[in-house]
CSV table of N, CA, C and O in Angstrom, one decimal:
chain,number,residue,atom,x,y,z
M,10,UNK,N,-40.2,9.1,-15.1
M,10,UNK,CA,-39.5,8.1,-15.7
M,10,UNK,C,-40.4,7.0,-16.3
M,10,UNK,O,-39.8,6.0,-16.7
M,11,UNK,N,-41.6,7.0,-16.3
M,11,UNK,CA,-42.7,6.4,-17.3
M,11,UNK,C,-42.3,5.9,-18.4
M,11,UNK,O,-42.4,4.8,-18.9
M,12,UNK,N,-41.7,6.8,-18.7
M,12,UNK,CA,-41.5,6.7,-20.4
M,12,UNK,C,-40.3,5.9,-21.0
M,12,UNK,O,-40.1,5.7,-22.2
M,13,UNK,N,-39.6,5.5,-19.9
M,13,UNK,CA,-38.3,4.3,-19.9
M,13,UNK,C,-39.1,3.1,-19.3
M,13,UNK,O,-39.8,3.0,-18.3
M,14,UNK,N,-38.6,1.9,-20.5
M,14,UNK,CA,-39.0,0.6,-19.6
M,14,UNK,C,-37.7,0.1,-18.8
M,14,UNK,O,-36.9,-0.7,-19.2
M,15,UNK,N,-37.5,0.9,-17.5
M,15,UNK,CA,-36.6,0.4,-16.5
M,15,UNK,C,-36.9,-0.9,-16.2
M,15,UNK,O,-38.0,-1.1,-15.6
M,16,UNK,N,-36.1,-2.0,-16.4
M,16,UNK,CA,-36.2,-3.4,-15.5
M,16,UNK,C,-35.1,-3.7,-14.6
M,16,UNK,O,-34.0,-3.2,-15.0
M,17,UNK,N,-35.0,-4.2,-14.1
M,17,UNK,CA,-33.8,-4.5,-13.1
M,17,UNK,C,-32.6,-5.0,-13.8
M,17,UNK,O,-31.5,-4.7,-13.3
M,18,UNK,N,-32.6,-5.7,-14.9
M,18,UNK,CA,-30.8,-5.6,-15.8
M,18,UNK,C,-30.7,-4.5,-16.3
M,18,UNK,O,-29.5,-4.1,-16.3
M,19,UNK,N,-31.8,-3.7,-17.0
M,19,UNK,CA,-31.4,-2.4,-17.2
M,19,UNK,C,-30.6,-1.3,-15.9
M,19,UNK,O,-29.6,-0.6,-15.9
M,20,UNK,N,-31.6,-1.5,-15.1
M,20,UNK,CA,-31.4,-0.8,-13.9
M,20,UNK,C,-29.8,-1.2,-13.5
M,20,UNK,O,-29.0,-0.3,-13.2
M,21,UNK,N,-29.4,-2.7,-13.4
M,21,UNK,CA,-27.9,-3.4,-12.8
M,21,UNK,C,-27.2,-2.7,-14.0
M,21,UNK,O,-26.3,-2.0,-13.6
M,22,UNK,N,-27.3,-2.8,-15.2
M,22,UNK,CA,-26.3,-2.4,-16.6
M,22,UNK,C,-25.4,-0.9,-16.2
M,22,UNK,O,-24.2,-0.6,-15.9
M,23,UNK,N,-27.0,-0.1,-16.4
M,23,UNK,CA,-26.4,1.4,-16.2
M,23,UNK,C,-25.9,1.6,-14.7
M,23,UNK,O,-25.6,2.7,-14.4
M,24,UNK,N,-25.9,0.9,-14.0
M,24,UNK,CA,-25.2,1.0,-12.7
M,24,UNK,C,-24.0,0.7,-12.3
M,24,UNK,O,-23.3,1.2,-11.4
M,25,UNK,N,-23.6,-0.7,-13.5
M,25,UNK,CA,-22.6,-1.4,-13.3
M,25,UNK,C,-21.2,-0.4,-14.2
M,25,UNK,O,-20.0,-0.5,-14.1
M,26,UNK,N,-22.3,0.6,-15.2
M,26,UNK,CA,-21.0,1.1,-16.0
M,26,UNK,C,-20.8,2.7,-15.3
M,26,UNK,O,-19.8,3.3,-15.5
M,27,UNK,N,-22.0,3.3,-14.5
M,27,UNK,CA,-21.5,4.3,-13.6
M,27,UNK,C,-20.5,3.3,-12.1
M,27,UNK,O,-20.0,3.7,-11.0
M,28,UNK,N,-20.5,2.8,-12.3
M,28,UNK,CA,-19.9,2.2,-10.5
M,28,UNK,C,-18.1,2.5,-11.6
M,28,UNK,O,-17.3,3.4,-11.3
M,29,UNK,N,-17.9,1.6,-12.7
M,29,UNK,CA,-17.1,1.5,-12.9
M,29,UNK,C,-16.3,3.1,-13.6
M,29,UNK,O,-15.2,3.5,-13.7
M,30,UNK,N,-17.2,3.3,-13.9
M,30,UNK,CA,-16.7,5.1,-14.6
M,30,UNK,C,-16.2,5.5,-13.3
M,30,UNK,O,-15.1,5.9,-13.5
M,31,UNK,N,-16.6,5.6,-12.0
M,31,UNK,CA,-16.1,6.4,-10.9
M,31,UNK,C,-15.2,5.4,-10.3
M,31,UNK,O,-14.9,5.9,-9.2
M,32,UNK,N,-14.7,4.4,-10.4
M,32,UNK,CA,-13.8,3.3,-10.0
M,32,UNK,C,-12.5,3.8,-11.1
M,32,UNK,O,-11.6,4.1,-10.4
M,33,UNK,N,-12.4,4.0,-12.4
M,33,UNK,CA,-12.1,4.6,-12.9
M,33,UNK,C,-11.5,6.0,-12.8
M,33,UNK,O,-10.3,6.3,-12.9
M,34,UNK,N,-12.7,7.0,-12.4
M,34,UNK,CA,-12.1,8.2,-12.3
M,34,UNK,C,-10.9,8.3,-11.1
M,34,UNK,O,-9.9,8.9,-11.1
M,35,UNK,N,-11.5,7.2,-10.0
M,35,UNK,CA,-10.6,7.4,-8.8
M,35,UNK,C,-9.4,7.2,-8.8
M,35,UNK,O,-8.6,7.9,-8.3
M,36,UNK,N,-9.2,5.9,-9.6
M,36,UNK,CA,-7.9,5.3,-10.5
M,36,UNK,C,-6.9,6.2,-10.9
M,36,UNK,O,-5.8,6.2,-10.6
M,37,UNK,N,-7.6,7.2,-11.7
M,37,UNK,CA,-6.7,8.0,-12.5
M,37,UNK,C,-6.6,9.1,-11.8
M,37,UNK,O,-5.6,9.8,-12.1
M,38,UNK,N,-7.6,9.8,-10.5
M,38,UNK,CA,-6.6,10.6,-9.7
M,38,UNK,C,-5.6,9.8,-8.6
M,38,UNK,O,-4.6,10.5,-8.3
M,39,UNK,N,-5.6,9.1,-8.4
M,39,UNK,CA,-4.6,8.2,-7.4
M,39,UNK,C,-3.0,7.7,-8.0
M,39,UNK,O,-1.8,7.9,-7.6
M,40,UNK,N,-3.9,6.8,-9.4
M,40,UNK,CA,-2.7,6.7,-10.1
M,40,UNK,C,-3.2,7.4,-11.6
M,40,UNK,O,-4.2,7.3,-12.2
M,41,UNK,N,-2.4,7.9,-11.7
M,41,UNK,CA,-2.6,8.7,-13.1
M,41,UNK,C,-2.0,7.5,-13.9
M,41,UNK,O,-1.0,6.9,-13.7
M,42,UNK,N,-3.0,7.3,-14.9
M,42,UNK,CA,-2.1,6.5,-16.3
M,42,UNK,C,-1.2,6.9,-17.4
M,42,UNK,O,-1.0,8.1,-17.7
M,43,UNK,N,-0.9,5.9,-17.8
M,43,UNK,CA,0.1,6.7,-18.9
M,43,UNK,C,-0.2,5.9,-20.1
M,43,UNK,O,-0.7,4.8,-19.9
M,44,UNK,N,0.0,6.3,-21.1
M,44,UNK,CA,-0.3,5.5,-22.5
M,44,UNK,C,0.8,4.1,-22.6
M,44,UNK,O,2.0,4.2,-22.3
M,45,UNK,N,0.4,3.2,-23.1
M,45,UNK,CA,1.2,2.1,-23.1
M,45,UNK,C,0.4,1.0,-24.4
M,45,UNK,O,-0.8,1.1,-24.7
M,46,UNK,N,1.4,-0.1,-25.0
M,46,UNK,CA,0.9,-0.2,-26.4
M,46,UNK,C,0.8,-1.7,-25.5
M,46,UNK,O,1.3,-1.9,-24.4
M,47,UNK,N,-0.1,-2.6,-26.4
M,47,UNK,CA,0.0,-4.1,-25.7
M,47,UNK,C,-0.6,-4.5,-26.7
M,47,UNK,O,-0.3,-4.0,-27.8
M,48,UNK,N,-1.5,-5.3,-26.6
M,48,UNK,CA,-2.0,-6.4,-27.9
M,48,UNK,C,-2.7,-5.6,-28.6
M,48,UNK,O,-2.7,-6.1,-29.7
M,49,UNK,N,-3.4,-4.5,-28.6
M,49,UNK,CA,-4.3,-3.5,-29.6
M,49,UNK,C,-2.9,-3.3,-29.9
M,49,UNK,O,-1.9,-3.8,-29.3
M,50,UNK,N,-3.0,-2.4,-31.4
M,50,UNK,CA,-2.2,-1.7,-32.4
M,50,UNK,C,-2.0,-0.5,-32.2
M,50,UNK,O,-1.3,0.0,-33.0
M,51,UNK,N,-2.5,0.5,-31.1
M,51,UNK,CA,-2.3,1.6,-30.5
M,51,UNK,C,-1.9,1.8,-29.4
M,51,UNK,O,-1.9,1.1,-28.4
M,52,UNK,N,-1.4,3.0,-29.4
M,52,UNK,CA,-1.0,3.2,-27.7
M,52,UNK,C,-2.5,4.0,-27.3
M,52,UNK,O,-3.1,4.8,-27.8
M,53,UNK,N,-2.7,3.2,-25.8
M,53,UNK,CA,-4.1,3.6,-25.2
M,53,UNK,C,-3.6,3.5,-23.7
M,53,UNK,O,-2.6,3.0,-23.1
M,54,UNK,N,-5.0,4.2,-23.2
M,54,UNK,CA,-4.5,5.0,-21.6
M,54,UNK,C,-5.9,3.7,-21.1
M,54,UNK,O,-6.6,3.3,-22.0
M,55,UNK,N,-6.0,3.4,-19.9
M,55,UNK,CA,-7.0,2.9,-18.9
M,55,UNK,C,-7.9,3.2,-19.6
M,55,UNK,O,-8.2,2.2,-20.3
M,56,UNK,N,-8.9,4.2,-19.8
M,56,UNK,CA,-10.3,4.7,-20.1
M,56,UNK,C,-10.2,4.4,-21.7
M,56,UNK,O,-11.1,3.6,-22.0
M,57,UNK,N,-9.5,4.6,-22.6
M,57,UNK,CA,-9.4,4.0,-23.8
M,57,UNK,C,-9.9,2.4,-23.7
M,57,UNK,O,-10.8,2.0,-24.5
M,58,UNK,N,-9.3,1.5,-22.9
M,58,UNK,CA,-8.7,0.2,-23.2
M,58,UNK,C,-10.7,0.0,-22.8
M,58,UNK,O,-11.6,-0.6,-23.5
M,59,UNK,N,-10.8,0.9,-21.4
M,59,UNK,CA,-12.5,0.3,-20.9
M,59,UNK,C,-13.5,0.4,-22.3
M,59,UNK,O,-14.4,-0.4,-22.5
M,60,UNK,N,-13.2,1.5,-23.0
M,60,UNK,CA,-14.3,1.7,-23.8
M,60,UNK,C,-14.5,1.1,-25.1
M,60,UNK,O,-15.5,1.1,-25.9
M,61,UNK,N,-13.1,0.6,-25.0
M,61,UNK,CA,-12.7,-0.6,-26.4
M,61,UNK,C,-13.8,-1.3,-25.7
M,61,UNK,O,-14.8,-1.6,-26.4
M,62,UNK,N,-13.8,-1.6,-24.6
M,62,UNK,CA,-13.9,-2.8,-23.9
M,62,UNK,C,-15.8,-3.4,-24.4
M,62,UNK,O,-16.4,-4.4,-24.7
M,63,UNK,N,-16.1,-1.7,-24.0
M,63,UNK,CA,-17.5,-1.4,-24.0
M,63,UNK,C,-18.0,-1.9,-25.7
M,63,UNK,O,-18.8,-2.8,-25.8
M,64,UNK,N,-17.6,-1.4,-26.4
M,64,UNK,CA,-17.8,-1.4,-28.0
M,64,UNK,C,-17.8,-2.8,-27.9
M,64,UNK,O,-18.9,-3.3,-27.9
M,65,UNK,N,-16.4,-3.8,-27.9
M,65,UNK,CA,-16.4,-5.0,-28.1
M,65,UNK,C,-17.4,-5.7,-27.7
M,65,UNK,O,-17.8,-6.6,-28.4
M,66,UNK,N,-18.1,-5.4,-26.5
M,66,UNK,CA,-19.4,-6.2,-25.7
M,66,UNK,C,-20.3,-6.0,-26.5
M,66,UNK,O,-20.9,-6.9,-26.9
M,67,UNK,N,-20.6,-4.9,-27.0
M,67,UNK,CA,-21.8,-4.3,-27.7
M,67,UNK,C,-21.4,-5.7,-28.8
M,67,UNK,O,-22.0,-6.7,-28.6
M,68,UNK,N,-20.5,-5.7,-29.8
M,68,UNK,CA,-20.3,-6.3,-30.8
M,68,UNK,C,-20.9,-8.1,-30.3
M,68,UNK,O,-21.9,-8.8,-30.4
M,69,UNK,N,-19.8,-8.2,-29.8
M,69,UNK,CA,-20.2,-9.6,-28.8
M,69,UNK,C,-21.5,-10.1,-29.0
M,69,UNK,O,-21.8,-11.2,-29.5
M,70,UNK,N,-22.4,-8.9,-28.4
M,70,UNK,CA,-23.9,-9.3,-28.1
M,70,UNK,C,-24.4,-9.3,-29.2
M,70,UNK,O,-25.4,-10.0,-29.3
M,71,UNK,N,-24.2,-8.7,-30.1
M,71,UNK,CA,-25.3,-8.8,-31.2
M,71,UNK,C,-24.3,-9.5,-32.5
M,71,UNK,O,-24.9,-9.4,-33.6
M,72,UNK,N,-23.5,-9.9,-32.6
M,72,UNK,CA,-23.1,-11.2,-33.4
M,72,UNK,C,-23.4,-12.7,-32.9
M,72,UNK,O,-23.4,-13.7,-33.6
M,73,UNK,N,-23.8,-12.7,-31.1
M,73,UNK,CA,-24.1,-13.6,-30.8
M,73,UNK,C,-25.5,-14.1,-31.2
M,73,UNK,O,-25.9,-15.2,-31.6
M,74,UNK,N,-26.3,-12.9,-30.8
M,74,UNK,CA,-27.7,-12.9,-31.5
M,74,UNK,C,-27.7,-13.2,-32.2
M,74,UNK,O,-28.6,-14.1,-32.3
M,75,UNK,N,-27.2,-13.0,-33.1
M,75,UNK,CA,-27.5,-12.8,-34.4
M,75,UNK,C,-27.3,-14.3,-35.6
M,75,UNK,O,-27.8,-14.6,-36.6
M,76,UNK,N,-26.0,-14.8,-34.5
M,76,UNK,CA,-25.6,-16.3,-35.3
M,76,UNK,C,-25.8,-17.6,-34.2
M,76,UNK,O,-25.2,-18.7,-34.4
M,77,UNK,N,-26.9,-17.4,-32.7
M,77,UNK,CA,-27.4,-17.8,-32.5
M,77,UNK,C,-28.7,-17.8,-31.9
M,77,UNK,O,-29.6,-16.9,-32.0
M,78,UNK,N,-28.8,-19.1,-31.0
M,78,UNK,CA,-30.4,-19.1,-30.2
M,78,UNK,C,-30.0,-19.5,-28.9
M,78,UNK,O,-30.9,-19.7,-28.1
M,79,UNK,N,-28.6,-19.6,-28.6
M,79,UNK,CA,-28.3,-20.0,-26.9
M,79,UNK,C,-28.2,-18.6,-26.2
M,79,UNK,O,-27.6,-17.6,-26.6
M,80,UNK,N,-29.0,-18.8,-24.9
M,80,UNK,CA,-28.6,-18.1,-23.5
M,80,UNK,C,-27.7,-16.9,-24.0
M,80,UNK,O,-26.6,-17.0,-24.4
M,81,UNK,N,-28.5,-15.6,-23.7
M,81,UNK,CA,-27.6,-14.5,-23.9
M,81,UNK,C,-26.6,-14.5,-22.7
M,81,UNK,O,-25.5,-14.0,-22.7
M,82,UNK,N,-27.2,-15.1,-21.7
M,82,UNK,CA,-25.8,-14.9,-21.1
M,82,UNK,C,-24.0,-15.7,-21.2
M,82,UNK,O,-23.0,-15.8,-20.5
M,83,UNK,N,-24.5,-16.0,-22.2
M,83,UNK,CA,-23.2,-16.8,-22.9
M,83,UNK,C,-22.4,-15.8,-23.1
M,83,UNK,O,-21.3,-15.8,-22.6
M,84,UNK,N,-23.0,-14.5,-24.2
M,84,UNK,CA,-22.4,-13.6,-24.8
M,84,UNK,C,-21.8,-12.8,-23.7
M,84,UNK,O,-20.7,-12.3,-23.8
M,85,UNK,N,-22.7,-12.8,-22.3
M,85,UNK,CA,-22.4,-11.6,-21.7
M,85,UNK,C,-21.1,-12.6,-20.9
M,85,UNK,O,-20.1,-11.9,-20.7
M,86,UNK,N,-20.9,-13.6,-20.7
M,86,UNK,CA,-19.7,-14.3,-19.9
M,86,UNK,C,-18.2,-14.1,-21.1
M,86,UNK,O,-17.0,-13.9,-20.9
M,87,UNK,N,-19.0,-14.2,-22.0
M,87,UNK,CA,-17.4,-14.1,-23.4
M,87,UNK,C,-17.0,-12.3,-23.5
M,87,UNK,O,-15.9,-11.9,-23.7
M,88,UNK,N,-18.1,-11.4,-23.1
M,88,UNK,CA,-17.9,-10.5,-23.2
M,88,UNK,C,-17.2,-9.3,-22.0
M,88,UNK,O,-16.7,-8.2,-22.2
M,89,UNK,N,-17.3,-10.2,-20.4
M,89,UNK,CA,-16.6,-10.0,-19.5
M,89,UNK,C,-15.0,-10.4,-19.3
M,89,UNK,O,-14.1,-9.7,-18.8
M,90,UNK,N,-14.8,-11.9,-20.1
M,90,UNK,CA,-13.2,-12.2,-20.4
M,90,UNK,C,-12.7,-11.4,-21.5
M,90,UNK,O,-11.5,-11.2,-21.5
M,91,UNK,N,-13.4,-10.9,-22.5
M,91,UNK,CA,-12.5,-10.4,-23.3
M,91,UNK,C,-12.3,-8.9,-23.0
M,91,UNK,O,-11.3,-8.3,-23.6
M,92,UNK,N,-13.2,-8.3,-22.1
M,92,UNK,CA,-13.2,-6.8,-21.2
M,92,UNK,C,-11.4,-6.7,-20.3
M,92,UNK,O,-10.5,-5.9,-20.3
M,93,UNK,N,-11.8,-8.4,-19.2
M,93,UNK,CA,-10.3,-9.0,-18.6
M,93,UNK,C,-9.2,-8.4,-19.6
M,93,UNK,O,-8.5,-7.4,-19.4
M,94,UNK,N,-9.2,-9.4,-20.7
M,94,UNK,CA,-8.2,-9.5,-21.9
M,94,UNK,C,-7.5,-8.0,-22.1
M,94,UNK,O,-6.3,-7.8,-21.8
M,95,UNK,N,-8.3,-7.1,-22.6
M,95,UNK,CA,-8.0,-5.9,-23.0
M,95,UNK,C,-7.8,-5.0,-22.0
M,95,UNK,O,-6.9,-4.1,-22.2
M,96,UNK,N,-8.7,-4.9,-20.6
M,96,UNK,CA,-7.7,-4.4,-19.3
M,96,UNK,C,-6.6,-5.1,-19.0
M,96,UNK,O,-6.2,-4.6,-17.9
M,97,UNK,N,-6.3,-5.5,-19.2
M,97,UNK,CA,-5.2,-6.4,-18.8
M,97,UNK,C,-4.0,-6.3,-19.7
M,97,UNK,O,-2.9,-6.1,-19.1
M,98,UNK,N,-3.9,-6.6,-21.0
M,98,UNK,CA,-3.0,-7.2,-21.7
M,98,UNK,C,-3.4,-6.1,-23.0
M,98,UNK,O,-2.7,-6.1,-24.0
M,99,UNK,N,-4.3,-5.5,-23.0
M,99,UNK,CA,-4.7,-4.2,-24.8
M,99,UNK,C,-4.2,-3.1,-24.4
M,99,UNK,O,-4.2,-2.2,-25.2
C-alpha cells in the first residue's frame, strides 16, 4: 500500500463510509425499506437517499473550495446536516 498516500482522515473517511454501508446493510435486512417520496422529486429507498447524500457532500466540498478560503471543515459540518436533511426528510 506504498503507493496510496494513506493519512489518518483518509484512513477515518473510507472507514466512516464502510461502517456506514454495513449499518446500512443491517438496516435493510432487519427492516427492509420501501420507497417513499419526501423533499427530493423522486421516490427513493434508504441507500438511494445515503448516496444522494454522498454526491451532495462531494458537491458541498468543492463549491466550498472553490468560492472560499475558510476551514474545510465548515464544508464538512454543512455537509453532515444536509446528509441529516435528506436521511430524514429526502
Amino acid at each position: 500500500m506504498q503507493w496510496m498516500a494513506w493519512t489518518m482522515p483518509t484512513a477515518l473517511f473510507f472507514l466512516g463510509i464502510a461502517t456506514a454501508l454495513a449499518v446500512l446493510t443491517v438496516l435493510e435486512i432487519y427492516h427492509p425499506t420501501a420507497t417513499r417520496r419526501g423533499l427530493l422529486p423522486l421516490a427513493t429507498t434508504r441507500g438511494d437517499r445515503f448516496f444522494i447524500s454522498l454526491l451532495a457532500a462531494a458537491f458541498v466540498h468543492v463549491i466550498f473550495l472553490a468560492l472560499s478560503d475558510g476551514p474545510v471543515y465548515i464544508a464538512s459540518l454543512l455537509s453532515i446536516v444536509l446528509a441529516f436533511v435528506l436521511m430524514r426528510w429526502g
